[in-house]
XYZ file of C-alpha atoms in Angstrom:
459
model
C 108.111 110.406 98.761
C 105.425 107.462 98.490
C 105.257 105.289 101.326
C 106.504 101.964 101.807
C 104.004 99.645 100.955
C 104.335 95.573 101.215
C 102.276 92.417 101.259
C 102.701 89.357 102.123
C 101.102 85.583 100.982
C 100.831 82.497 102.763
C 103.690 79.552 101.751
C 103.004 76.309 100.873
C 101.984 73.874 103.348
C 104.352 70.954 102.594
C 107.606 72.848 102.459
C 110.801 71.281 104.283
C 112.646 73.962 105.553
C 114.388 74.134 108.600
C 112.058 77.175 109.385
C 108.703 75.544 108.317
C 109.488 72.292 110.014
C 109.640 74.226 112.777
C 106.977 75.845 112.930
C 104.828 73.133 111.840
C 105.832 71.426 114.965
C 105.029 74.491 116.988
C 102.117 75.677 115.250
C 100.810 72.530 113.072
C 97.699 74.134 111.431
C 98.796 77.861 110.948
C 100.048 78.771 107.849
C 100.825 82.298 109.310
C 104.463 80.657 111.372
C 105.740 79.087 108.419
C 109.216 80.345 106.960
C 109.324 81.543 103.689
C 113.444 82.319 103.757
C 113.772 79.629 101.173
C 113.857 79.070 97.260
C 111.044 77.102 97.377
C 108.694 78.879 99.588
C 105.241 80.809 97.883
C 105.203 83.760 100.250
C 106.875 87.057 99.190
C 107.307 90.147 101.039
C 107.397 93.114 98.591
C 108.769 96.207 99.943
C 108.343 98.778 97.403
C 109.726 102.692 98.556
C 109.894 104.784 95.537
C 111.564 108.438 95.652
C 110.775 110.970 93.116
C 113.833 112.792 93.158
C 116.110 109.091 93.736
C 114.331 106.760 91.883
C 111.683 108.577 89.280
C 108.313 106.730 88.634
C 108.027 103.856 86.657
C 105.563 101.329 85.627
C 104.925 97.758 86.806
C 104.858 95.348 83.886
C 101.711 93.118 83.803
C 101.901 89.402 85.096
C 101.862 86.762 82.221
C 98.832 84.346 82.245
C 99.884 80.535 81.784
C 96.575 80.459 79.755
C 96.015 81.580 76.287
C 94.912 85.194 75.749
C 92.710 87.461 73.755
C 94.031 90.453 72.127
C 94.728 93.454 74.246
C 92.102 95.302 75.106
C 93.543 99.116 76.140
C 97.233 99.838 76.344
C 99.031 99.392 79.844
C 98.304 101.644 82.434
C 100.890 102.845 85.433
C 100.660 101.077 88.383
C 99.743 102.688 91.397
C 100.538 101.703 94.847
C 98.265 100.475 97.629
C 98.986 103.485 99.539
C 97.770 106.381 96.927
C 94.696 104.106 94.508
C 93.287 100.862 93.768
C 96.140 100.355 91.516
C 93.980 97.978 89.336
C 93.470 99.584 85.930
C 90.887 97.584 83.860
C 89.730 96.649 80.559
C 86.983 97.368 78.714
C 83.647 95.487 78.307
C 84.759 92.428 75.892
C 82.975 89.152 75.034
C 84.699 85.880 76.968
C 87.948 84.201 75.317
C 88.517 80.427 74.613
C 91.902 78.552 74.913
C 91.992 79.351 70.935
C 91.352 82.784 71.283
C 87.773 82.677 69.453
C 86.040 85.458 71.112
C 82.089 85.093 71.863
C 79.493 87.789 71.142
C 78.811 89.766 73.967
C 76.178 89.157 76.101
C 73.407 91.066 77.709
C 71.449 91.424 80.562
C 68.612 89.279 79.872
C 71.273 86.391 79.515
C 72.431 86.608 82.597
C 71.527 83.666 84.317
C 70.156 82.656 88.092
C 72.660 82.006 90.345
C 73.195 81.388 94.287
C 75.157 83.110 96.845
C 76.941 80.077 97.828
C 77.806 79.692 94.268
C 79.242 83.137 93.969
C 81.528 82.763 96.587
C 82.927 79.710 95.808
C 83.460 80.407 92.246
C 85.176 83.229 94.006
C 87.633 81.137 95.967
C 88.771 79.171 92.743
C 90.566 81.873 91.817
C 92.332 82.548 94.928
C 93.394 78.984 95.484
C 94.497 79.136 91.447
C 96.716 82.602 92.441
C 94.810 83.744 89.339
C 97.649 86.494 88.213
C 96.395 90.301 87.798
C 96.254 91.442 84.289
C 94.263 93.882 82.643
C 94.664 92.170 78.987
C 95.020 88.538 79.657
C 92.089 85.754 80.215
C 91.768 83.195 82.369
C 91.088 79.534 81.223
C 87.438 80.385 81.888
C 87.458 83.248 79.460
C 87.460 85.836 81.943
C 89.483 88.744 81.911
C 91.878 88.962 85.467
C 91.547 91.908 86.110
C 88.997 93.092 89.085
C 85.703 93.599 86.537
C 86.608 90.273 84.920
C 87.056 88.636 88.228
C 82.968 89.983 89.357
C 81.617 89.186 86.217
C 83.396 85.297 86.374
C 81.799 85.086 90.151
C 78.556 86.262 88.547
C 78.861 83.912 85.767
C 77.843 86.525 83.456
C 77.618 85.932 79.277
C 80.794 88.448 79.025
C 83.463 90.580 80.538
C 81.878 93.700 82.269
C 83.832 96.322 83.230
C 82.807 99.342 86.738
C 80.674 101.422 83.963
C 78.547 98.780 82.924
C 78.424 95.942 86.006
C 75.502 98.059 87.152
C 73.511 96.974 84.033
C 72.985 93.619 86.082
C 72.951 94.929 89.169
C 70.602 96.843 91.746
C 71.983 99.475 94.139
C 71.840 98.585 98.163
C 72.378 99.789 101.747
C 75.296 98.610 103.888
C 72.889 96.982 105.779
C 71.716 94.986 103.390
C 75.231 93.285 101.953
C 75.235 89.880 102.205
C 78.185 87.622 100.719
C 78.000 87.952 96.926
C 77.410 91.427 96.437
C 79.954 93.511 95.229
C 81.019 96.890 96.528
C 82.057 99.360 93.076
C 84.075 102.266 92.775
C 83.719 103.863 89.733
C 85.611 106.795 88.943
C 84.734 108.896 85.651
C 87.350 110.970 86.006
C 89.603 108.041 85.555
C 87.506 105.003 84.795
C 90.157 102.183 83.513
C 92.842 103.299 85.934
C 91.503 105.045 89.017
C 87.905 102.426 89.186
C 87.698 99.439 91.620
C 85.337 96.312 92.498
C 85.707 94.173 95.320
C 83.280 90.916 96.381
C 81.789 90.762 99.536
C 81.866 87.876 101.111
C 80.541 88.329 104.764
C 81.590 90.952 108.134
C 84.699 90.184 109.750
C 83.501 91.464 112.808
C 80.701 92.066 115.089
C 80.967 95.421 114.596
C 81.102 95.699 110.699
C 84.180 97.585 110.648
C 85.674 95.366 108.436
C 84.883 92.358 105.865
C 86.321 89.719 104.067
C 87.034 90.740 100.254
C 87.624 88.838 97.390
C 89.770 90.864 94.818
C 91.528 90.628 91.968
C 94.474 92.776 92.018
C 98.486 92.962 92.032
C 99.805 90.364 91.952
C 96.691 87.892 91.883
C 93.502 87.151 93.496
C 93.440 87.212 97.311
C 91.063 86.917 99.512
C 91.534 89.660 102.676
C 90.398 91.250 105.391
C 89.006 95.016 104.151
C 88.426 98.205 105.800
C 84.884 99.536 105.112
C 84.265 100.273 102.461
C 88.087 100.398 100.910
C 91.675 101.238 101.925
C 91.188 104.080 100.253
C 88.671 106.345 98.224
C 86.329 104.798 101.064
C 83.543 107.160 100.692
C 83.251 106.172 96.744
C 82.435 102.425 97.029
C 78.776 101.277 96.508
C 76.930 98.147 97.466
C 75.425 96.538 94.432
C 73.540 93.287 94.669
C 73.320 90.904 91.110
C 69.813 90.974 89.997
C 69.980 87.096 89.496
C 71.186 85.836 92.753
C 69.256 83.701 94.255
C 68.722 82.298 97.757
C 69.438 79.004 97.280
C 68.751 75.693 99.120
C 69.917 74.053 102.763
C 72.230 72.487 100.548
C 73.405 75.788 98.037
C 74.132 78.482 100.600
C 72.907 80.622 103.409
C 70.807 82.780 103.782
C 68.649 84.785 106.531
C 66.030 87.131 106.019
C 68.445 90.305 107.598
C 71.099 90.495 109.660
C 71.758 87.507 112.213
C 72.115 90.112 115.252
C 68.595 90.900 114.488
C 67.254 86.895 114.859
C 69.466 86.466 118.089
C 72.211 84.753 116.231
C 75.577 85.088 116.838
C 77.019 87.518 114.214
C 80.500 85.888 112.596
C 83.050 87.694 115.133
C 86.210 87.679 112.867
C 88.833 85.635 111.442
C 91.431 86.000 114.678
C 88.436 84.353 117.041
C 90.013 81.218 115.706
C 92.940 78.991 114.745
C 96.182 78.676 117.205
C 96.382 80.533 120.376
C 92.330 81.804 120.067
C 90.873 81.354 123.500
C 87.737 82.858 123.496
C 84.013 82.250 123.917
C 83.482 81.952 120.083
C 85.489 78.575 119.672
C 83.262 77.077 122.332
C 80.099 78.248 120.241
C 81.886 76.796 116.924
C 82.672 73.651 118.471
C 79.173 73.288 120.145
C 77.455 73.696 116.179
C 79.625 71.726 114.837
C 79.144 68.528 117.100
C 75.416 69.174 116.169
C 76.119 68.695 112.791
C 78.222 65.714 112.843
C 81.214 66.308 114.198
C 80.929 65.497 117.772
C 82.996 62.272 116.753
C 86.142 64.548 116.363
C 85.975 65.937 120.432
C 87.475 63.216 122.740
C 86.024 65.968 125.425
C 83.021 68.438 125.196
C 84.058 71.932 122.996
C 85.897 74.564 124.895
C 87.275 77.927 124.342
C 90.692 77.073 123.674
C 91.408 76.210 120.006
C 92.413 72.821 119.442
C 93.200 70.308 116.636
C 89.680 69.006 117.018
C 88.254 72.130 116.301
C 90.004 72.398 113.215
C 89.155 68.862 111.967
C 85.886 69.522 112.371
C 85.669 72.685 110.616
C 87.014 70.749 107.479
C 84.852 67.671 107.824
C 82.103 70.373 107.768
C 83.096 72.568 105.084
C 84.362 69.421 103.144
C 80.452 68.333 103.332
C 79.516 71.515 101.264
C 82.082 70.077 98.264
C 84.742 72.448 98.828
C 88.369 71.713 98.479
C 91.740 73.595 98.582
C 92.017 76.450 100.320
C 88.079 76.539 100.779
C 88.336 73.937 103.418
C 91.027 74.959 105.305
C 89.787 74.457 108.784
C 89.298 78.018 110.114
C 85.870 79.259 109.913
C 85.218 82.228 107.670
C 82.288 84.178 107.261
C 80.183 81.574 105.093
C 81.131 78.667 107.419
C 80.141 80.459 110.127
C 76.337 81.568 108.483
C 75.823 77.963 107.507
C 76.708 76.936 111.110
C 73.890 79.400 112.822
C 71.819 79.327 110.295
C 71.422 75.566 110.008
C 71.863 75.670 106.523
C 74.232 73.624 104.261
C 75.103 69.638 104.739
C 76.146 68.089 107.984
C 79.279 66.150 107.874
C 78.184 62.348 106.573
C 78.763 59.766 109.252
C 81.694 58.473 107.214
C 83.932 61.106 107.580
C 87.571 60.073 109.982
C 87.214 60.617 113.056
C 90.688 61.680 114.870
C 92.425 58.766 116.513
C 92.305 58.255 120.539
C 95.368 60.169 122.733
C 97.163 57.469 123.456
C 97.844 59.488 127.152
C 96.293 63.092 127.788
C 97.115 65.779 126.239
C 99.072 68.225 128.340
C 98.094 71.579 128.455
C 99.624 73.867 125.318
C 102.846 75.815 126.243
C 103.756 78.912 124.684
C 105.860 78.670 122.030
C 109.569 79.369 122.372
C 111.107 82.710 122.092
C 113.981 81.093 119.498
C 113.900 79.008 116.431
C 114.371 79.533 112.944
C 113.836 82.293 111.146
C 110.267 83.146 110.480
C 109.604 84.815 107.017
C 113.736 85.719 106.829
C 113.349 87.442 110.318
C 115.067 86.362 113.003
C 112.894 86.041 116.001
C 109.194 86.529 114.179
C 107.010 84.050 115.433
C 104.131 84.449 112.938
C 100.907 86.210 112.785
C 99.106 83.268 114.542
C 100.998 84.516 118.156
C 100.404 88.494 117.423
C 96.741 88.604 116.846
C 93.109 89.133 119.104
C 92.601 86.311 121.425
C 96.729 85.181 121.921
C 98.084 85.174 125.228
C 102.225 84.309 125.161
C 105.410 85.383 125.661
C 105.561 87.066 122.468
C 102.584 89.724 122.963
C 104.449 90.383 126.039
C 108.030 90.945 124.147
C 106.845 93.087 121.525
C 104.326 95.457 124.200
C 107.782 95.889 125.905
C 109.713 96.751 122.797
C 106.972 99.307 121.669
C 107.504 101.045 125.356
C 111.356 101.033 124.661
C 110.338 102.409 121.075
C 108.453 105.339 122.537
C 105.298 103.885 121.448
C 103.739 102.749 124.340
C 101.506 105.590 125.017
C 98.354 102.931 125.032
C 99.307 100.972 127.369
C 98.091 101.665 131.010
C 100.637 99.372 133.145
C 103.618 97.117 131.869
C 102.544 95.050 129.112
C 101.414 91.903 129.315
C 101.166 88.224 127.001
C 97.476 88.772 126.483
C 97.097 90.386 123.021
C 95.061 93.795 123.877
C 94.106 96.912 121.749
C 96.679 99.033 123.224
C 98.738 96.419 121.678
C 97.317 96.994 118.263
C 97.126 101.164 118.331
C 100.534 101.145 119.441
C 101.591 98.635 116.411
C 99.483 100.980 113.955
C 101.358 104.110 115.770
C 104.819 102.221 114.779
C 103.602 101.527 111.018
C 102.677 104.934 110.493
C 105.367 106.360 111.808
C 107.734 104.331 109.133
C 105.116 106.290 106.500
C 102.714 103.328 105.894
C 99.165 104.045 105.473
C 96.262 101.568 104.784
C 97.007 98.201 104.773
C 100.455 98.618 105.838
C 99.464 99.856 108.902
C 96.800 97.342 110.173
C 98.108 97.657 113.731
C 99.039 93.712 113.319
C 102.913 93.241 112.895
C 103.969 91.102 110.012
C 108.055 90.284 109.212
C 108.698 93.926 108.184
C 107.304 96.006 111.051
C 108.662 93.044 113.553
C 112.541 93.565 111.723
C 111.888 97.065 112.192
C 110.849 97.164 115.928
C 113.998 95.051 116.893
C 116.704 95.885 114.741
């Protein structure tokens, strides 16, 4: 029997649902305690479990493009789920398709032309904030092909549609060591190479430690950006770093770059994505805060940076990454990996002088509360706060409910006295213990509880 295997996507930010109104109110800037449980909401949770003997395999059809396509390129392949391969079969190399489906001659390597790093990863993130639907035989607007080789060579801007065999024509092989966002970490499988052959973007650590990294991929059901495993979910040992032979460095005003890795220079390495947003009291937000009123944004604190998170942290985060011209979900307000080299670094554009400052309190703010135990539905399930209250660097009542569930559970094993609100690692191996022991593997069992494993733990 395959495991369960689900995933889940942010809503949109202007829904009116009782749930989301909620949660907006609680959480104002976290997209992660929104409600879904609606018709109009964008986030999905999938829950596929497929028995051989019940259900029999079956394929996934491909997603439709809304733009025009070129003909098909290799007949549909099965798909495969996150738990047993990349489940991202690919086309072959193909030239790049207009709206009118007039196909260009392919290019080669000599074509390919200079680009930066910064430029890579924000041709990356249009495609994320687009949803950019997975397809192996469709093309994008652009004249890529969306599937994962068409979505490298379209952050490349390369002359045509490479596919995992031939991407290393423009590339050079590197260390771990040496990745650096804009490379590109390949899995190519011979045994299998349109069904069983992977790509992902780097696009910077997610942790001190370099366990994991931020990814951009194109795969089922479109592009996402994601925190990644090293190398892969799965098939870990097969990925390679590659580095495009025509990247640049770029400018103070294109991108970042350092000469190795920022722990080496006595910079700060970027700690992770759940050092910041609501709930994140840590040393980290301090440091943010602190190099971001040094660029400009010292307008937005009514007092000096601290380690608690706070609205003015956020503001300033998007006045700064609004300076380097991105938009949408680029500029978001939580600092990812390339905010956060262009930040220590001193690279990029400071935030102009023109850009709103918040409005004065009109009394002090009292300190934050933790959020209630009850409200609307989160995500369809009753009592789910979010991910923003279950995640490294919260400290509520919620961390404290779900430690104590886990104990009742029989999973509390990790823990070496009652659990408390302060989100710990025993809190996260005995979340992972709970997800595997439903059959998840890989992403499904992260050790963070979404709406499934929370339904789960207290139905």
């Amino acid at each position: 029997m395959r495991s369960p295997v689900f995933e889940e996507f942010d809503p949109a930010d202007d829904c009116d649902c009782p749930g989301c109104v909620h949660w907006r109110r609680v959480l104002p800037h976290s997209p992660a305690g929104r409600s879904p449980g609606h018709p109009a909401a964008n986030r999905t949770l999938a829950v596929a479990a497929a028995a051989a003997t019940a259900i029999g395999a079956h394929a996934a059809p491909a997603l439709a493009a809304p733009h025009a396509s070129g003909p098909a390129a290799v007949p549909a392949l099965p798909y495969v789920s996150a738990g047993d391969g990349p489940g991202t079969p690919q086309g072959p190399r193909a030239p790049l398709y207009g709206p009118g489906g007039q196909a260009a001659l392919p290019g080669s390597p000599a074509q390919a032309p200079a680009i930066t790093r910064a430029a890579i990863v924000e041709r990356a993130r249009k495609w994320v904030a687009e949803k950019v639907p997975y397809s192996m035989t469709s093309y994008w607007s652009d004249g890529y092909r969306q599937d994962c080789s068409g979505y490298v060579s379209m952050a490349w801007n390369l002359p045509g549609n490479e596919w995992t065999g031939s991407l290393v024509k423009y590339a050079e092989k590197i260390t771990e060591d040496e990745l650096q966002p804009g490379d590109i970490l390949l899995f190519h499988n011979p045994a299998d190479p349109f069904g069983e052959s992977h790509v992902v973007l780097f696009g910077g650590w997610a942790d001190a430690g370099r366990t994991s990294y931020v990814a951009y991929e194109q795969t089922r059901p479109h592009t996402r950006r994601a925190t990644t495993p090293y190398a892969y979910w799965n098939n870990s040992a097969g990925y390679v770093p590659y580095r495009y032979k025509g990247v640049t460095e770029g400018t103070a005003d294109t991108g970042p770059q350092s000469a190795g890795p920022p722990a080496a220079q006595g910079r700060t390495p970027f700690p992770g994505a759940a050092y910041f947003g609501p709930g994140a009291h840590n040393r980290y937000v301090t440091e943010l805060g602190r190099m971001l009123a040094g660029r400009g944004g010292a307008r937005f604190y009514t007092v000096g940076p601290g380690p608690r998170w706070t609205d003015a942290d956020r503001r300033a985060t998007r006045a700064f990454q609004r300076a380097q011209g991105w938009r949408g979900a680029a500029a978001d307000g939580l600092p990812g990996p390339l905010t956060w080299d262009l930040l220590v670094t001193g690279r990029g554009r400071d935030i102009p002088a023109g850009a709103p400052a918040p409005p004065a309190p009109a009394s002090p703010v009292p300190p934050a509360s933790p959020a209630p135990l009850s409200g609307p539905p989160s995500h369809g399930v009753p009592g789910y706060p979010g991910r923003a209250l279950l995640r490294p660097g919260a400290d509520n009542a919620h961390v404290a409910r779900l430690g104590r569930r886990l104990v009742e559970k029989g999973f509390g094993r990790h823990f070496t006295g009652e659990p408390g609100p302060r989100w710990s690692e025993a809190h996260r191996r005995s979340v992972e213990a709970f997800q595997r022991a439903q059959g998840w593997r890989g992403g499904a069992a992260d050790g963070h509880p979404g709406p499934e494993t929370w339904r789960r733990l207290f139905s």
